[in-house]
């Protein structure tokens, strides 16, 4: 035997002798407490003791007072004192009364002492509710039995009142939440896009040629050219069609204005074809047309100016809405405000509007996607970007692609959900929450992530409501079970989690006393973490298989927190005097 082990066992024996004392009672007169319960702290971190103290006949001498001092212990360290009980034999009681009367002695246990007849047996209830720390992993309540008046021993025995099992503290709430990483099936979809714009141009009266020296014509046409060059010169883009529409003012005949507007559109087309050097086959995709401006812009301008004759113009336009502009013009010219309309409200700038559709080349193979993304991420649709994110080998690279996706497609549920999960794992809870808040209706997977964010914020009420509403998703059902376990509603938690068969479920099963179910889960579970081995050790303890307990515990105590916990774990108390158990939980011996 190693020297350290020998010294420790010797100290343990000496300590046991001190507790037992030299006046240990014969077994038939031993004072006992039943039942020695296994207690679990409630949701308010309290334990409720309900036991009975048994005092056999002739357990005390006539001159003795029995003092029962229960204490909450963790290991052999006292944590707190419990209410004391005292029982006075007849002669002791008379001597105490005489002492109080003659010397004015104040008995500190006067309000807690009970007179007993030593020839009788007594069964006395002992109930108490004690607060414990929420993180207390285990411990016990032990009653130290002392005598006052025997003149020989103090104390003479100790008996266990209850063991504290706090298995719910093994549950890793935040670390065990199940999050739904979304990777949709990649489907190649045509990328047909639309665009539109306008150029505000000035023309000489009744002319359609574009004079770049007038007004802001040069800048307007250059802007139109720049927009369309981005389409027609892009090697990844195929122009499907470009429609250019000219406009003319409302005054004048409808037929004349329609022809004038079409010619202005044609002039814009010719200018664009010349400037871009467009091939004939591409130029043939450009169509021209006209859009009569009508009198509605005039009416809106008058309304904005709060002109007194606005209602008169509105009445004419409503009355002749089904007719062409010439009919309305006939009556508007007869209004007293015609000169105001002609000088103030007829538009000096004409519009040339354009609309176009184009198709961006699709990327079909994974290698093509990776290569193209490095050069032209702007040419990708949402599905292609999400596929690229899937292909990226590292989490930072995935995050970068999801950020790019959301800049182009702000309502992408997949990108927002997966990026929120990455942020949550980095502890960036507020950023993850803000990201999901930008979405409309959340997909079930994203709703599960939002609820998980609430858990990280310790907003368990909101998290519970979200998981409950989303319970059709298996991950949300499991997470709801974790919250129930965190609230010490173990049976409800087990009902939600029992089909998942993981280490956390086995812990909940043990908390409920479903030992066989916990054993079956850990037998089929491939989890080999220290926590899983610790749970297997607990299962072995419940099966009274000490050798298997030691085997599993050997792998578990490589994690320091579990080693410390094992020393006070209620389920392990029957094995606490085994040499291999003592060696296993001794930090010094493990380091050697």
XYZ file of C-alpha atoms in Angstrom:
592
model
C 0.000 0.000 0.000
C 1.315 3.463 -0.839
C 2.277 5.619 2.176
C -0.225 8.316 1.297
C -3.027 5.809 1.091
C -2.074 4.273 4.461
C -1.961 7.631 6.209
C -5.306 8.662 4.718
C -7.012 5.430 5.786
C -5.482 5.723 9.261
C -6.774 9.282 9.613
C -10.173 8.135 8.442
C -10.214 5.390 11.097
C -9.161 7.809 13.836
C -11.861 10.253 12.744
C -14.447 7.468 12.857
C -13.311 6.578 16.391
C -13.652 10.207 17.482
C -17.190 10.377 16.148
C -18.175 7.055 17.638
C -16.555 7.835 20.985
C -15.842 5.446 23.819
C -19.458 5.141 24.876
C -21.024 3.871 21.670
C -24.318 2.232 22.506
C -25.036 -1.437 21.849
C -26.973 -1.940 18.625
C -30.221 -2.752 20.437
C -30.066 0.624 22.172
C -28.693 2.629 19.195
C -30.457 5.861 18.331
C -31.502 5.878 14.668
C -33.191 8.105 12.126
C -35.491 6.799 9.387
C -35.872 7.058 6.504
C -32.443 8.177 5.333
C -33.849 9.874 2.235
C -32.240 10.915 -1.015
C -33.245 14.570 -1.424
C -33.131 16.806 -4.504
C -33.241 20.605 -4.156
C -36.456 22.148 -5.446
C -36.781 25.063 -7.886
C -36.045 27.486 -5.031
C -32.859 25.578 -4.077
C -34.353 24.122 -0.898
C -34.392 20.627 0.523
C -37.259 19.300 2.632
C -36.357 16.851 5.399
C -39.122 14.662 6.808
C -37.625 12.024 9.103
C -38.267 10.267 12.389
C -35.839 10.023 15.322
C -36.037 6.678 17.150
C -34.879 6.557 20.807
C -34.978 3.016 22.252
C -35.654 2.403 25.936
C -32.649 2.743 28.218
C -30.671 4.508 25.488
C -29.777 7.186 28.049
C -28.805 7.136 31.675
C -31.058 8.901 34.201
C -28.529 11.705 34.487
C -28.158 12.472 30.738
C -29.408 14.950 28.200
C -29.402 13.731 24.580
C -28.563 16.531 22.129
C -29.199 15.921 18.423
C -27.342 18.421 16.208
C -28.117 17.902 12.496
C -25.683 19.624 10.134
C -25.601 20.145 6.387
C -22.264 18.782 5.171
C -20.450 18.717 1.870
C -17.882 16.001 2.215
C -16.830 16.369 5.869
C -17.104 20.154 5.785
C -20.075 21.731 7.590
C -22.095 24.104 5.428
C -24.854 25.112 7.834
C -26.487 24.114 11.126
C -30.004 22.666 11.374
C -32.444 23.095 14.280
C -31.245 21.223 17.362
C -33.311 18.800 19.461
C -32.674 17.939 23.178
C -34.143 15.129 25.306
C -33.782 15.175 29.090
C -33.795 12.108 31.317
C -35.604 12.565 34.705
C -32.620 13.206 37.017
C -30.942 15.512 34.488
C -34.183 17.465 34.202
C -34.417 17.934 37.997
C -30.762 18.964 38.257
C -31.258 21.546 35.493
C -34.344 22.985 37.236
C -32.372 23.271 40.526
C -29.450 24.958 38.758
C -31.717 27.520 37.117
C -33.445 28.270 40.416
C -30.312 28.527 42.583
C -27.844 30.235 40.233
C -30.048 31.878 37.641
C -28.510 29.724 34.907
C -29.968 30.273 31.405
C -30.403 26.992 29.585
C -29.626 27.639 25.853
C -31.720 24.621 24.853
C -34.683 25.320 27.141
C -37.107 25.933 24.295
C -35.896 22.865 22.382
C -35.729 20.278 25.162
C -38.265 17.530 25.830
C -38.540 15.479 29.034
C -38.544 11.747 28.387
C -38.915 8.559 30.418
C -35.785 6.541 29.728
C -37.730 3.294 30.170
C -39.952 4.073 27.174
C -39.312 4.039 23.406
C -39.856 7.236 21.426
C -40.386 8.004 17.717
C -40.170 11.751 17.231
C -40.756 13.480 13.890
C -38.065 15.808 12.577
C -39.045 18.079 9.694
C -37.117 21.036 8.369
C -36.681 22.973 5.134
C -33.141 24.130 4.417
C -31.760 26.424 1.737
C -28.830 25.073 -0.248
C -26.722 26.712 -2.910
C -28.123 26.163 -6.374
C -24.813 24.746 -7.548
C -24.355 22.312 -4.624
C -23.563 19.024 -6.342
C -24.076 16.708 -3.384
C -23.802 16.347 0.346
C -25.628 15.003 3.331
C -27.338 15.944 6.552
C -25.726 14.158 9.479
C -26.901 14.409 13.081
C -24.181 14.504 15.725
C -25.425 12.848 18.934
C -24.044 14.399 22.093
C -24.684 13.768 25.780
C -24.503 16.265 28.546
C -24.244 14.940 32.090
C -22.668 11.535 31.592
C -19.234 12.856 32.433
C -17.526 10.515 29.970
C -17.964 11.174 26.224
C -18.813 14.049 23.951
C -19.990 13.418 21.252
C -20.740 9.708 21.205
C -22.210 8.987 17.738
C -23.288 10.420 14.384
C -26.143 9.229 12.193
C -27.063 10.200 8.648
C -30.401 11.950 8.250
C -30.517 12.408 4.474
C -28.344 12.450 1.383
C -28.503 15.285 -1.116
C -28.490 14.401 -4.777
C -28.396 17.326 -7.164
C -28.129 15.531 -10.495
C -29.899 18.386 -12.348
C -26.695 20.427 -11.954
C -25.090 17.987 -14.415
C -27.407 19.297 -17.126
C -25.613 21.729 -19.398
C -28.532 23.913 -20.493
C -26.838 26.301 -22.887
C -24.219 23.857 -24.131
C -26.770 21.121 -24.864
C -29.307 23.180 -26.819
C -29.979 21.676 -30.218
C -29.649 24.244 -33.009
C -30.812 23.653 -36.569
C -28.097 24.322 -39.116
C -29.821 24.769 -42.475
C -28.296 23.458 -45.703
C -30.975 23.389 -48.413
C -30.636 21.134 -51.423
C -28.865 22.976 -54.230
C -31.166 23.470 -57.210
C -29.961 25.203 -60.372
C -32.453 27.954 -61.198
C -32.457 30.401 -64.137
C -31.278 33.852 -63.071
C -33.541 36.198 -65.030
C -33.431 39.733 -63.688
C -35.176 42.983 -64.519
C -34.003 46.575 -64.522
C -35.482 49.982 -65.247
C -34.492 53.636 -65.375
C -35.221 56.993 -66.934
C -33.418 59.923 -68.454
C -34.865 63.435 -68.004
C -34.097 65.177 -71.273
C -34.811 68.543 -72.854
C -35.851 68.814 -76.498
C -36.480 71.775 -78.675
C -40.190 72.279 -79.367
C -41.529 69.549 -81.647
C -38.000 68.091 -82.192
C -36.784 64.622 -81.320
C -33.015 64.748 -81.909
C -30.978 64.601 -78.697
C -28.963 67.782 -78.223
C -26.339 67.099 -75.535
C -25.798 70.832 -75.064
C -29.300 71.369 -73.702
C -29.830 71.363 -69.943
C -28.486 68.241 -68.236
C -28.876 66.021 -71.304
C -25.246 64.887 -71.375
C -25.219 63.667 -67.765
C -28.632 62.018 -68.141
C -27.594 60.075 -71.238
C -24.213 59.125 -69.735
C -26.002 57.729 -66.702
C -28.314 55.701 -68.938
C -25.285 54.470 -70.892
C -23.425 53.487 -67.716
C -26.402 51.493 -66.427
C -26.877 49.543 -69.631
C -23.152 48.988 -70.237
C -23.086 47.054 -66.974
C -25.441 44.587 -68.670
C -24.400 44.458 -72.318
C -20.641 44.335 -71.639
C -20.783 41.689 -68.856
C -19.464 38.359 -70.131
C -21.655 36.513 -67.616
C -24.826 38.285 -68.729
C -27.098 37.800 -71.722
C -29.464 40.677 -72.582
C -32.930 39.362 -73.307
C -34.626 42.621 -74.299
C -34.423 46.376 -73.846
C -37.537 48.551 -74.287
C -37.133 52.316 -74.619
C -40.164 54.623 -74.361
C -40.248 58.298 -75.273
C -42.677 60.894 -73.925
C -44.054 64.181 -75.205
C -45.941 66.914 -73.400
C -49.712 66.710 -72.970
C -50.498 69.777 -75.057
C -50.827 69.292 -78.780
C -52.608 66.574 -80.680
C -52.443 63.051 -79.350
C -51.329 61.575 -82.720
C -48.545 64.115 -83.153
C -47.287 63.637 -79.610
C -47.294 59.850 -79.935
C -45.138 59.970 -83.064
C -42.859 62.584 -81.501
C -42.398 60.472 -78.363
C -41.572 57.346 -80.378
C -38.991 59.239 -82.425
C -37.356 60.508 -79.244
C -37.083 56.916 -77.998
C -35.582 55.894 -81.343
C -33.035 58.724 -81.098
C -32.009 57.460 -77.658
C -31.609 53.931 -79.038
C -29.417 55.098 -81.912
C -27.230 57.108 -79.544
C -26.772 54.093 -77.260
C -25.977 51.680 -80.111
C -23.386 54.088 -81.501
C -21.715 54.713 -78.122
C -21.565 51.038 -77.117
C -20.540 49.675 -80.525
C -23.334 47.151 -80.100
C -23.541 44.283 -82.592
C -26.619 44.091 -84.825
C -27.971 40.948 -83.169
C -27.892 42.701 -79.806
C -29.260 45.984 -81.177
C -32.188 44.052 -82.635
C -33.276 43.232 -79.066
C -33.972 46.918 -78.423
C -37.529 48.048 -79.091
C -38.862 51.594 -79.025
C -42.296 52.981 -78.216
C -44.170 55.889 -76.711
C -46.003 56.589 -73.517
C -48.256 59.632 -73.623
C -47.538 61.795 -70.668
C -51.168 62.873 -70.273
C -52.517 65.581 -68.012
C -52.135 63.798 -64.716
C -48.618 65.203 -64.066
C -50.069 68.691 -64.629
C -52.826 68.015 -62.085
C -50.343 66.738 -59.495
C -48.122 69.784 -59.970
C -51.120 72.082 -59.449
C -52.111 70.181 -56.291
C -48.618 70.467 -54.908
C -48.762 74.205 -55.603
C -52.318 74.454 -54.110
C -53.538 76.233 -57.211
C -57.089 77.582 -56.847
C -58.255 75.942 -60.089
C -56.962 72.456 -59.254
C -60.473 71.085 -58.731
C -61.595 72.355 -62.152
C -58.798 70.444 -63.905
C -59.493 67.347 -61.789
C -63.168 67.452 -62.747
C -62.322 67.534 -66.480
C -59.874 64.627 -66.209
C -62.363 62.500 -64.272
C -65.154 63.235 -66.732
C -63.086 62.338 -69.815
C -60.885 59.645 -68.304
C -61.827 57.130 -71.016
C -60.966 59.530 -73.846
C -57.544 60.411 -75.220
C -55.616 63.493 -74.162
C -57.030 65.662 -76.944
C -60.529 65.661 -75.433
C -59.296 66.731 -72.002
C -57.017 69.365 -73.576
C -59.988 70.858 -75.456
C -61.720 71.731 -72.173
C -58.597 72.587 -70.171
C -57.605 75.228 -72.748
C -60.939 76.965 -72.060
C -60.223 77.390 -68.361
C -59.275 80.829 -67.093
C -56.082 79.307 -65.658
C -54.807 78.025 -69.029
C -51.978 80.578 -69.223
C -50.826 79.520 -65.720
C -50.893 75.879 -66.767
C -48.928 76.520 -69.954
C -46.232 78.624 -68.284
C -45.962 76.919 -64.883
C -47.070 73.321 -65.072
C -46.370 71.881 -68.515
C -43.184 69.896 -68.087
C -40.106 71.379 -69.681
C -38.174 68.091 -69.268
C -39.316 65.015 -71.164
C -38.705 61.463 -70.045
C -37.072 58.650 -71.912
C -37.859 55.538 -69.870
C -36.196 52.161 -70.338
C -36.875 48.656 -69.093
C -34.713 45.596 -69.627
C -34.461 41.919 -68.749
C -31.307 39.831 -68.691
C -30.105 36.376 -67.719
C -26.974 35.780 -65.646
C -25.074 32.626 -66.364
C -25.713 29.823 -63.843
C -22.867 27.980 -62.109
C -23.471 24.249 -61.954
C -20.483 22.388 -60.492
C -18.956 22.861 -57.051
C -15.571 23.787 -58.501
C -17.160 26.298 -60.863
C -19.024 27.838 -57.928
C -15.840 28.203 -55.851
C -13.825 29.655 -58.737
C -16.538 32.105 -59.796
C -17.264 33.246 -56.245
C -13.665 34.372 -55.813
C -14.060 36.673 -58.838
C -17.728 37.606 -59.191
C -19.876 37.090 -56.072
C -22.235 39.736 -57.461
C -23.223 37.320 -60.241
C -24.607 34.715 -57.807
C -28.206 34.150 -56.827
C -29.202 33.157 -53.283
C -29.146 29.410 -53.957
C -25.645 29.577 -55.420
C -24.321 31.636 -52.503
C -25.757 29.195 -49.983
C -24.108 26.330 -51.839
C -20.772 28.162 -51.703
C -21.202 28.587 -47.933
C -21.725 24.832 -47.625
C -18.535 24.197 -49.586
C -16.363 26.507 -47.489
C -14.053 24.433 -45.233
C -13.848 26.759 -42.190
C -16.419 28.544 -40.061
C -14.923 32.038 -40.688
C -15.190 31.437 -44.440
C -18.773 30.251 -44.077
C -19.611 33.320 -42.000
C -18.155 35.604 -44.686
C -20.329 34.012 -47.376
C -23.456 34.290 -45.211
C -22.694 37.969 -44.625
C -22.354 38.469 -48.404
C -25.626 36.607 -48.942
C -27.509 38.822 -46.492
C -26.171 42.008 -48.079
C -27.685 40.903 -51.379
C -30.670 38.950 -50.069
C -31.614 40.459 -46.657
C -34.542 38.064 -46.155
C -32.534 34.873 -46.613
C -33.733 32.635 -43.776
C -30.904 30.136 -44.263
C -28.120 32.726 -44.207
C -29.627 34.596 -41.239
C -30.220 31.419 -39.214
C -26.789 29.914 -39.809
C -24.977 33.196 -39.232
C -26.965 33.703 -36.002
C -25.842 30.242 -34.827
C -22.203 31.109 -35.522
C -22.545 34.391 -33.640
C -24.254 32.637 -30.740
C -21.400 30.145 -30.481
C -18.988 33.083 -30.261
C -21.002 34.629 -27.425
C -22.256 37.484 -29.624
C -25.833 37.076 -28.455
C -27.070 40.604 -29.191
C -25.775 40.483 -32.760
C -27.426 37.110 -33.333
C -30.725 38.436 -31.990
C -30.593 41.613 -34.092
C -29.935 39.512 -37.184
C -33.088 37.428 -36.769
C -35.137 40.517 -35.857
C -34.645 41.792 -39.417
C -36.591 38.853 -40.858
C -40.348 38.609 -41.280
C -42.002 35.313 -40.402
C -39.317 32.967 -39.127
C -38.859 29.457 -40.467
C -39.119 26.787 -37.719
C -35.330 26.375 -37.670
C -34.792 30.125 -37.233
C -37.509 30.276 -34.579
C -35.645 27.555 -32.672
C -32.474 29.654 -32.897
C -34.347 32.730 -31.645
C -35.589 30.734 -28.638
C -32.035 29.521 -27.967
C -30.902 33.159 -27.933
C -33.500 33.797 -25.209
C -31.989 30.951 -23.176
C -28.528 32.522 -23.472
C -30.074 35.755 -22.201
C -31.668 33.827 -19.303
C -35.109 34.859 -20.556
C -36.512 31.405 -19.841
C -40.151 32.492 -19.962
C -39.893 33.764 -23.544
C -37.732 30.800 -24.557
C -40.303 28.365 -23.180
C -43.111 30.089 -25.092
C -41.151 29.981 -28.367
C -40.088 26.336 -27.991
C -43.648 25.383 -27.045
C -45.071 27.111 -30.142
C -42.433 25.404 -32.308
C -42.652 21.955 -30.668
C -43.370 20.195 -33.970
C -39.662 20.701 -34.701
C -37.809 17.889 -32.854
C -34.991 20.203 -31.798
C -37.441 22.609 -30.182
C -39.138 19.729 -28.363
C -35.788 18.593 -26.978
C -34.822 22.140 -25.976
C -38.155 22.592 -24.223
C -37.336 19.442 -22.250
C -34.013 20.966 -21.192
C -35.847 24.045 -19.926
C -38.264 21.852 -17.982
C -35.300 20.063 -16.417
C -33.689 23.392 -15.566
C -36.932 24.295 -13.776
C -36.775 20.936 -11.908
C -39.897 19.666 -13.665
C -38.219 16.364 -14.310
C -41.119 14.155 -15.333
C -42.262 16.767 -17.868
C -38.692 17.013 -19.130
C -38.383 13.249 -19.485
C -41.655 13.006 -21.415
C -40.255 15.473 -23.967
C -36.726 14.060 -24.171
C -37.073 10.304 -23.751
C -36.919 9.510 -27.484
C -33.632 11.358 -28.046
C -31.371 8.875 -26.246
C -28.430 11.111 -25.328
C -26.465 11.783 -22.149
C -28.641 14.721 -21.088
C -31.752 12.548 -21.432
C -30.100 9.860 -19.286
C -29.433 12.448 -16.558
C -33.103 13.449 -16.596
C -34.103 9.762 -16.435
C -31.905 9.272 -13.351
C -33.451 12.344 -11.743
C -36.874 10.742 -12.228
C -35.746 7.365 -10.892
C -35.987 5.721 -14.322
C -32.728 3.882 -13.766
C -33.308 1.107 -16.328
C -34.141 3.670 -19.014
C -30.971 5.616 -18.168
C -28.939 2.410 -18.367
C -30.393 1.542 -21.787
C -29.675 5.044 -23.095
C -26.033 5.021 -21.986
C -25.493 1.501 -23.309
C -26.585 2.493 -26.813
C -25.145 6.020 -26.685
C -21.735 6.509 -28.355
C -20.859 9.548 -26.221
C -17.464 9.012 -24.562
C -16.973 12.431 -22.960
C -16.059 12.614 -19.253
C -19.645 13.664 -18.490
C -21.029 10.604 -20.285
C -18.664 8.352 -18.340
C -19.744 10.025 -15.107
C -23.382 9.279 -15.956
C -22.428 5.651 -16.673
C -20.796 5.574 -13.239
C -24.057 6.815 -11.706
C -25.960 4.087 -13.549
C -23.484 1.502 -12.207
C -23.975 2.850 -8.684
C -27.733 2.458 -9.015
C -27.102 -1.148 -10.169
C -24.762 -1.715 -7.207
C -21.979 -2.643 -9.655
C -18.956 -1.176 -7.895
C -16.351 -2.450 -10.358
C -18.125 -0.920 -13.358
C -18.539 2.290 -11.364
C -14.789 2.518 -10.821
C -14.068 1.785 -14.496
C -16.346 4.553 -15.742
C -15.322 6.974 -13.034
C -11.679 6.546 -14.014
C -12.479 8.147 -17.401
C -14.781 10.771 -15.880
C -12.458 12.236 -13.255
C -9.992 13.407 -15.894
C -12.231 16.472 -15.745
C -11.467 18.258 -12.489
C -15.023 19.451 -11.787
C -16.296 15.880 -12.001
C -13.523 14.609 -9.732
C -14.499 17.126 -7.060
C -18.157 16.299 -7.495
C -17.599 12.550 -7.229
C -16.260 13.032 -3.727
C -19.658 14.235 -2.488
C -22.016 12.461 -4.903
C -24.776 10.768 -2.895
C -24.952 7.761 -5.242
C -21.271 7.052 -4.638
C -21.420 7.051 -0.814
C -21.634 3.233 -0.512
C -18.237 3.066 -2.244
C -16.572 5.955 -0.407
C -14.446 3.646 1.798
C -13.134 1.527 -1.088
C -9.423 2.039 -1.584
C -9.732 2.263 -5.373
C -12.447 4.904 -5.030
C -10.363 6.917 -2.567
C -7.319 6.691 -4.829
C -9.367 7.705 -7.852
C -10.744 10.918 -6.425
C -7.483 11.917 -4.742
C -5.910 14.612 -6.888
C -2.442 13.978 -5.471
C -2.481 10.280 -6.330
C -3.808 10.904 -9.839
C -1.037 13.402 -10.526
C 1.557 10.790 -9.556
